[in-house]
XYZ file of C-alpha atoms in Angstrom:
492
model
C 92.956 122.983 -63.688
C 92.123 126.393 -62.192
C 92.739 127.522 -58.662
C 92.645 130.779 -56.694
C 93.990 131.227 -53.160
C 94.899 133.822 -50.558
C 98.656 133.335 -50.368
C 99.465 135.978 -47.751
C 97.631 138.192 -45.292
C 99.350 140.883 -43.213
C 97.698 142.998 -40.509
C 98.734 144.831 -37.359
C 97.866 143.211 -34.037
C 96.604 146.492 -32.589
C 94.606 149.459 -33.823
C 93.164 152.559 -32.204
C 89.449 153.127 -31.831
C 87.823 155.327 -34.494
C 90.938 155.039 -36.608
C 91.820 152.978 -39.673
C 94.312 150.127 -39.742
C 96.055 148.669 -42.814
C 95.609 145.140 -44.135
C 97.547 143.683 -47.058
C 96.250 140.616 -48.906
C 97.923 138.726 -51.742
C 95.659 136.691 -54.044
C 97.240 134.166 -56.444
C 95.541 132.613 -59.501
C 96.565 129.524 -61.435
C 94.847 128.982 -64.781
C 94.592 130.108 -68.384
C 91.338 132.096 -68.329
C 90.539 135.657 -67.317
C 88.394 135.508 -64.203
C 86.281 138.143 -62.439
C 86.156 137.351 -58.726
C 84.972 138.934 -55.483
C 87.306 139.605 -52.555
C 85.717 140.406 -49.191
C 86.488 140.695 -45.483
C 83.902 139.609 -42.910
C 83.681 140.584 -39.244
C 81.027 139.054 -37.008
C 79.062 137.742 -39.991
C 78.980 141.184 -41.600
C 80.917 142.175 -44.714
C 83.099 145.163 -43.819
C 85.008 145.352 -47.105
C 84.594 143.954 -50.607
C 85.814 144.629 -54.119
C 85.785 143.001 -57.540
C 89.141 141.695 -58.723
C 90.324 140.445 -62.104
C 92.899 137.659 -62.441
C 94.215 135.825 -65.473
C 97.264 134.400 -67.250
C 98.852 137.853 -67.507
C 98.113 138.939 -63.925
C 98.274 135.878 -61.708
C 99.253 137.736 -58.508
C 97.308 140.649 -57.060
C 98.327 142.641 -53.956
C 95.440 144.381 -52.230
C 96.264 147.223 -49.812
C 93.202 147.774 -47.641
C 92.297 150.155 -44.817
C 89.633 148.953 -42.406
C 87.802 151.100 -39.832
C 88.276 150.280 -36.144
C 84.748 151.031 -34.985
C 84.449 148.608 -32.069
C 86.698 148.337 -29.016
C 88.175 144.949 -28.113
C 89.360 141.881 -29.993
C 87.935 141.840 -33.512
C 88.138 138.663 -35.603
C 88.111 138.864 -39.387
C 87.852 136.384 -42.253
C 89.301 137.342 -45.647
C 87.873 135.361 -48.522
C 87.836 135.267 -52.306
C 84.964 133.760 -54.277
C 85.547 130.286 -55.701
C 85.885 129.567 -59.395
C 83.189 127.385 -60.958
C 84.094 123.702 -60.470
C 87.211 124.657 -58.460
C 88.635 121.445 -57.022
C 90.045 123.008 -53.858
C 88.325 125.971 -52.210
C 89.733 125.482 -48.691
C 92.567 127.915 -49.501
C 90.141 130.652 -50.555
C 89.968 132.125 -47.072
C 92.303 133.243 -44.308
C 91.865 134.587 -40.782
C 93.283 137.425 -38.713
C 92.436 139.366 -35.558
C 93.035 142.931 -34.365
C 92.867 144.315 -30.829
C 91.129 147.712 -31.010
C 92.279 150.017 -28.222
C 90.327 153.016 -27.011
C 93.230 155.344 -26.341
C 92.592 159.058 -26.254
C 95.559 160.401 -24.274
C 96.278 163.989 -23.309
C 99.911 164.613 -22.334
C 101.224 167.734 -20.602
C 104.877 168.767 -20.818
C 105.992 171.101 -18.024
C 109.241 172.935 -18.692
C 110.836 176.193 -17.656
C 113.108 176.272 -20.737
C 113.017 175.833 -24.481
C 114.897 172.767 -25.720
C 115.016 170.586 -28.892
C 114.162 167.560 -26.736
C 110.686 168.973 -26.153
C 110.117 169.200 -29.895
C 111.269 165.587 -30.318
C 108.903 164.486 -27.550
C 105.997 166.283 -29.184
C 106.686 164.754 -32.604
C 107.059 161.244 -31.179
C 104.047 161.326 -28.880
C 101.647 162.943 -31.366
C 102.666 160.542 -34.151
C 99.545 158.661 -33.019
C 96.407 160.578 -33.871
C 94.701 159.823 -30.557
C 97.378 161.598 -28.528
C 97.475 165.313 -27.790
C 100.368 167.200 -26.201
C 100.495 170.614 -24.568
C 103.558 172.527 -23.336
C 103.322 174.936 -20.389
C 105.537 176.532 -17.762
C 105.417 175.296 -14.134
C 103.356 178.230 -12.898
C 100.687 177.534 -15.529
C 100.584 173.774 -14.926
C 99.351 173.635 -11.336
C 95.683 174.333 -12.097
C 95.359 172.072 -15.149
C 97.204 168.877 -14.123
C 93.992 166.923 -13.639
C 92.997 167.494 -17.286
C 95.801 165.217 -18.518
C 96.435 161.487 -18.301
C 100.238 161.922 -18.137
C 102.512 164.765 -17.025
C 106.099 165.027 -18.311
C 108.468 167.108 -16.174
C 111.433 168.312 -18.217
C 114.529 169.072 -16.114
C 112.838 170.135 -12.854
C 114.100 172.978 -10.679
C 112.637 174.753 -7.602
C 109.943 176.382 -9.763
C 108.372 172.885 -10.035
C 107.662 172.616 -6.295
C 103.900 173.251 -6.497
C 103.669 170.963 -9.522
C 105.155 168.059 -7.538
C 102.900 168.762 -4.577
C 99.798 168.794 -6.773
C 100.840 165.594 -8.553
C 101.159 163.857 -5.198
C 97.776 165.133 -4.062
C 96.093 163.973 -7.269
C 97.918 160.610 -7.268
C 98.820 161.224 -10.899
C 101.452 159.407 -12.970
C 104.391 161.449 -14.236
C 107.600 161.098 -16.229
C 110.745 163.055 -15.348
C 113.482 163.967 -17.824
C 116.816 164.975 -16.275
C 119.867 166.538 -17.878
C 122.531 169.209 -17.497
C 120.069 171.841 -16.231
C 118.366 169.626 -13.648
C 118.560 170.779 -10.026
C 119.220 167.489 -8.283
C 119.254 169.065 -4.820
C 115.630 170.051 -5.369
C 114.657 166.802 -7.120
C 116.161 164.708 -4.308
C 114.185 166.619 -1.705
C 110.809 166.686 -3.475
C 110.399 162.936 -4.086
C 111.461 159.730 -2.315
C 111.954 157.248 -5.169
C 115.602 157.958 -6.084
C 118.456 160.385 -5.441
C 121.583 161.608 -7.226
C 124.490 163.798 -6.236
C 124.315 167.284 -7.739
C 127.878 167.419 -9.155
C 127.233 169.738 -12.083
C 129.964 167.852 -14.025
C 129.011 167.001 -17.592
C 129.346 163.418 -18.838
C 128.612 161.851 -22.239
C 126.732 158.564 -21.898
C 125.437 155.788 -24.113
C 122.937 153.056 -23.321
C 122.176 149.330 -23.454
C 118.592 148.126 -23.882
C 117.342 145.694 -21.238
C 115.468 143.105 -23.330
C 113.889 141.507 -20.268
C 111.991 144.689 -19.355
C 108.532 143.403 -18.468
C 106.198 146.408 -18.551
C 105.714 146.410 -22.326
C 107.208 144.863 -25.453
C 110.373 146.605 -26.699
C 110.146 145.005 -30.179
C 113.235 145.669 -32.291
C 114.245 149.024 -30.851
C 118.021 149.354 -30.403
C 120.448 152.151 -29.589
C 123.652 150.696 -31.008
C 125.584 153.426 -32.808
C 123.418 156.217 -31.427
C 125.152 159.490 -30.463
C 125.847 159.973 -26.733
C 123.497 161.890 -24.464
C 124.594 164.335 -21.780
C 123.976 164.124 -18.050
C 125.544 165.146 -14.767
C 128.167 162.709 -13.516
C 127.049 160.611 -10.556
C 125.314 157.410 -9.508
C 121.577 157.181 -8.963
C 120.578 155.714 -5.600
C 117.257 153.884 -5.704
C 114.916 154.170 -2.767
C 112.143 151.979 -4.217
C 111.822 148.862 -6.379
C 112.300 149.782 -10.037
C 112.433 148.252 -13.541
C 115.405 149.280 -15.648
C 114.846 149.811 -19.378
C 118.133 151.460 -20.422
C 121.478 150.933 -18.695
C 124.032 153.740 -18.794
C 127.394 153.242 -20.495
C 130.477 155.477 -20.566
C 132.845 154.828 -23.474
C 131.072 151.498 -24.125
C 131.601 150.341 -20.524
C 128.461 149.413 -18.601
C 128.394 151.516 -15.437
C 125.479 149.462 -14.016
C 123.782 152.804 -13.473
C 120.324 153.167 -15.051
C 119.629 155.819 -17.663
C 115.931 155.059 -18.045
C 113.746 153.191 -15.550
C 110.187 153.027 -14.294
C 108.627 152.178 -10.948
C 105.221 151.812 -9.346
C 104.673 152.861 -5.752
C 101.435 153.395 -3.837
C 99.463 153.046 -7.065
C 101.451 155.796 -8.849
C 103.578 155.043 -11.894
C 106.639 157.167 -12.526
C 109.703 157.021 -14.773
C 113.045 158.802 -15.033
C 115.091 159.402 -18.181
C 118.493 160.704 -17.090
C 119.978 161.988 -20.349
C 119.703 165.187 -22.381
C 119.599 165.521 -26.204
C 117.202 162.688 -27.049
C 116.372 164.610 -30.242
C 119.674 163.241 -31.586
C 118.412 159.698 -31.037
C 115.232 160.384 -32.965
C 117.273 161.819 -35.831
C 119.628 158.817 -35.765
C 116.673 156.436 -35.841
C 115.524 158.130 -39.035
C 119.000 157.863 -40.586
C 119.189 154.144 -39.731
C 115.635 153.074 -40.564
C 114.424 155.688 -43.026
C 111.603 156.669 -40.651
C 110.972 157.796 -37.081
C 108.670 154.818 -36.428
C 110.926 152.731 -34.160
C 111.840 155.628 -31.880
C 108.303 157.008 -31.795
C 106.868 153.576 -30.951
C 109.450 153.180 -28.203
C 108.452 156.429 -26.504
C 104.797 155.791 -27.310
C 104.875 152.500 -25.425
C 106.121 154.261 -22.311
C 103.458 156.942 -22.707
C 100.800 154.251 -22.986
C 102.112 152.462 -19.895
C 102.408 155.608 -17.751
C 99.101 157.118 -18.869
C 97.186 154.020 -17.776
C 95.752 154.045 -14.274
C 94.928 150.368 -14.440
C 96.755 148.421 -11.797
C 99.269 145.961 -13.196
C 98.030 142.392 -13.167
C 100.168 139.925 -11.252
C 99.441 137.301 -13.914
C 99.590 138.080 -17.627
C 99.139 135.665 -20.538
C 100.399 136.298 -24.084
C 98.699 134.430 -26.928
C 97.535 134.776 -30.503
C 93.905 134.828 -31.587
C 94.497 132.288 -34.353
C 96.906 129.391 -34.720
C 97.359 126.971 -37.606
C 97.485 123.334 -36.557
C 100.690 122.727 -38.531
C 102.629 125.280 -36.446
C 103.629 125.576 -32.793
C 100.780 126.650 -30.524
C 102.619 128.380 -27.696
C 101.196 130.471 -24.845
C 103.433 132.471 -22.501
C 102.668 133.817 -19.049
C 104.356 135.987 -16.437
C 103.576 135.900 -12.729
C 104.672 138.560 -10.216
C 104.738 138.426 -6.427
C 103.160 140.969 -4.066
C 105.916 143.496 -4.797
C 105.516 142.970 -8.574
C 108.819 141.160 -8.956
C 108.818 138.182 -11.322
C 108.365 134.958 -9.354
C 110.328 132.037 -10.891
C 109.125 129.552 -8.264
C 105.379 129.617 -8.936
C 103.324 126.611 -10.074
C 101.267 127.615 -13.130
C 98.694 125.337 -14.758
C 96.922 125.875 -18.070
C 93.401 124.432 -18.432
C 92.123 124.207 -22.016
C 88.547 123.534 -23.161
C 87.044 123.448 -26.632
C 83.621 124.910 -27.443
C 81.970 121.460 -27.478
C 83.414 120.620 -24.042
C 84.751 117.372 -25.446
C 88.300 118.429 -24.578
C 89.118 119.529 -21.039
C 92.812 119.099 -20.353
C 95.389 120.547 -17.975
C 98.977 121.336 -18.910
C 101.782 122.462 -16.586
C 103.485 125.689 -17.644
C 107.267 125.364 -17.633
C 109.680 128.122 -16.636
C 111.649 129.491 -19.628
C 113.967 132.453 -18.951
C 111.703 135.176 -17.500
C 108.317 133.660 -18.371
C 106.287 130.460 -18.196
C 105.427 128.573 -21.394
C 103.121 125.801 -22.553
C 103.043 124.134 -25.978
C 99.551 123.040 -27.097
C 100.546 121.800 -30.547
C 98.746 118.476 -30.070
C 95.261 120.026 -30.051
C 92.926 119.531 -32.999
C 91.424 122.390 -35.012
C 88.571 124.238 -33.297
C 87.624 127.064 -30.922
C 89.133 126.930 -27.429
C 88.963 128.784 -24.142
C 91.770 128.659 -21.597
C 92.421 129.507 -17.972
C 95.922 130.009 -16.594
C 95.990 129.696 -12.813
C 98.599 129.929 -10.068
C 98.335 127.140 -7.508
C 97.381 128.109 -3.938
C 96.781 131.788 -4.813
C 93.365 131.977 -6.461
C 94.885 134.144 -9.230
C 93.905 133.219 -12.787
C 93.534 134.682 -16.279
C 91.277 133.472 -19.071
C 91.069 133.953 -22.805
C 90.158 132.389 -26.141
C 91.920 131.256 -29.275
C 91.097 129.363 -32.460
C 93.109 126.607 -34.112
C 92.596 126.653 -37.873
C 92.954 123.455 -39.886
C 95.807 123.857 -42.346
C 97.143 121.441 -44.935
C 100.118 122.382 -47.064
C 98.861 120.092 -49.819
C 95.494 121.838 -49.939
C 97.094 125.193 -50.586
C 97.873 124.055 -54.132
C 95.589 122.178 -56.509
C 98.385 120.871 -58.744
C 102.074 120.196 -58.884
C 104.645 122.896 -59.590
C 105.730 121.624 -63.012
C 108.536 124.154 -63.372
C 110.234 123.121 -60.136
C 109.693 119.428 -60.810
C 111.243 119.752 -64.271
C 114.238 121.543 -62.778
C 114.567 118.814 -60.126
C 114.483 116.061 -62.746
C 117.143 117.797 -64.849
C 119.377 118.328 -61.818
C 119.163 114.703 -60.661
C 119.252 113.120 -64.140
C 115.639 111.984 -63.954
C 112.660 112.362 -66.268
C 109.356 114.220 -65.965
C 106.110 112.402 -66.819
C 102.752 114.192 -66.856
C 99.399 112.519 -66.232
C 98.818 111.952 -69.978
C 102.023 109.897 -70.281
C 101.307 107.073 -67.832
C 102.005 104.419 -70.471
C 105.378 106.025 -71.238
C 106.192 105.854 -67.519
C 105.338 102.125 -67.387
C 107.380 101.390 -70.513
C 110.350 103.317 -69.129
C 110.198 101.456 -65.818
C 110.026 98.045 -67.560
C 112.993 98.886 -69.786
C 115.120 100.337 -66.988
C 117.799 97.828 -66.017
C 117.976 99.279 -62.546
C 114.666 97.626 -61.797
C 115.413 93.949 -62.817
C 112.783 91.492 -61.491
C 114.099 89.361 -58.662
C 112.600 85.965 -57.758
C 113.020 84.825 -54.184
C 112.312 81.395 -52.668
C 112.356 80.154 -49.108
C 113.100 76.517 -48.107
C 112.368 75.329 -44.605
C 114.031 71.971 -43.686
C 112.919 70.278 -40.473
C 114.816 67.072 -39.424
C 112.573 64.145 -38.645
C 114.520 63.398 -35.479
C 113.237 66.643 -34.077
C 109.729 65.229 -34.254
C 110.004 63.112 -31.071
C 106.349 62.169 -30.872
C 106.271 60.921 -34.441
C 109.530 59.009 -33.914
C 108.134 57.311 -30.796
C 104.913 56.372 -32.589
C 106.895 54.882 -35.456
C 108.993 52.794 -33.019
C 105.839 51.440 -31.320
C 104.261 50.449 -34.639
C 107.422 48.661 -35.767
C 107.552 46.748 -32.455
C 103.872 45.695 -32.784
C 104.479 44.471 -36.327
C 107.536 42.399 -35.236
C 105.665 40.712 -32.348
C 102.658 39.989 -34.589
C 104.826 38.312 -37.217
C 106.760 36.354 -34.559
C 103.529 35.120 -32.954
C 102.150 33.931 -36.313
C 105.408 32.210 -37.194
C 106.133 34.487 -40.074
C 109.625 35.103 -38.808
């Protein structure tokens, strides 16, 4: 038999508008002929990529690295498919699905600093690692007139020369990110803003950090700081004057001081963040030594840039879900709900309503609290296209979306048995391997095998006559009639 299938398909969940994103497909062939096939990717009924591929006995596996253009903003659904072989028994495994969220993110970032420092170079490298981001560096006196040209302003170690910059940021209601360190004038910083305060000790302290995995503003992924060199800051506790979300906790000699190093907050529609630690360039270098690339560190800072550069108000209800699910895997949707002060509310009543495109399924599921989010498992749904609405009881707050459940059968992924593995299994267990052309040999072997001796079974059911009361009574009556008849006729 011959069979071709798409064994694996990898793609990023997100891409930037007018950029390219990578896709990797693995096509596997099983057969003894050289075949010329067509591989293509379809989006919205239109072929966006195609190429001829050659597979045969000497090249059964083909990896296809592909770059697709992100020309349309929003959720884009794709179908990867390979043409079927003539008379192929199973063509259901010739296609696979994936989706990519295309983000329109053209972000201009301004760094305001009165000094030269390696941290600024690290920030520039990390932020501009994404093509859609631009970064400029100016002194405080030059920044005042151009603040409104940028989506995010980074203030590096403020001092009194930043006074007009802070005043203009407040007037424009613009988001900003403050970096503090050994040269920061905390007396000035405490007086110019009302979100936090710190004593201006001027005493140097080496600090490490612990990542808060429950940080809710964006996904932290696999970023970690274990083994990273210490940063430097001025000794002292930060006093918070507004509700905040802590991303990095400060440690001194591996002891958690319960003092934040890196946190964000949102007040009066303005998003701000503070990183209290100098020499972050060392962390970027360490990330490269550990991972072989700057990607993890750059993505970590990039996520904060994306969050702070957005002026969209945070939704009190967010729902996390995939675009595609296979019906043989868990279909799980997660949600987070925040109260009026944007603090996670563990006491809410969330309900998930699910409908399929034919409106033949309209079901409600309660969402159960799990750690710091609500979760529902929809694994019982059949394959098809669905819409959903997550709602919070008695609030009128809801979020909607769509997903597709794809029919998947493990058996249909392969047209024949894996003879090599079956032979190895039979040898390991002391068994024998019979192919389809040896059915008679299998029957003969089973008949001759003494382990399968025919067994004859019989069942005997004995019912005492005395248990048949009605029959016994009838017999007694008949015997009595016969006796009286004989007596009457003189036969006795």
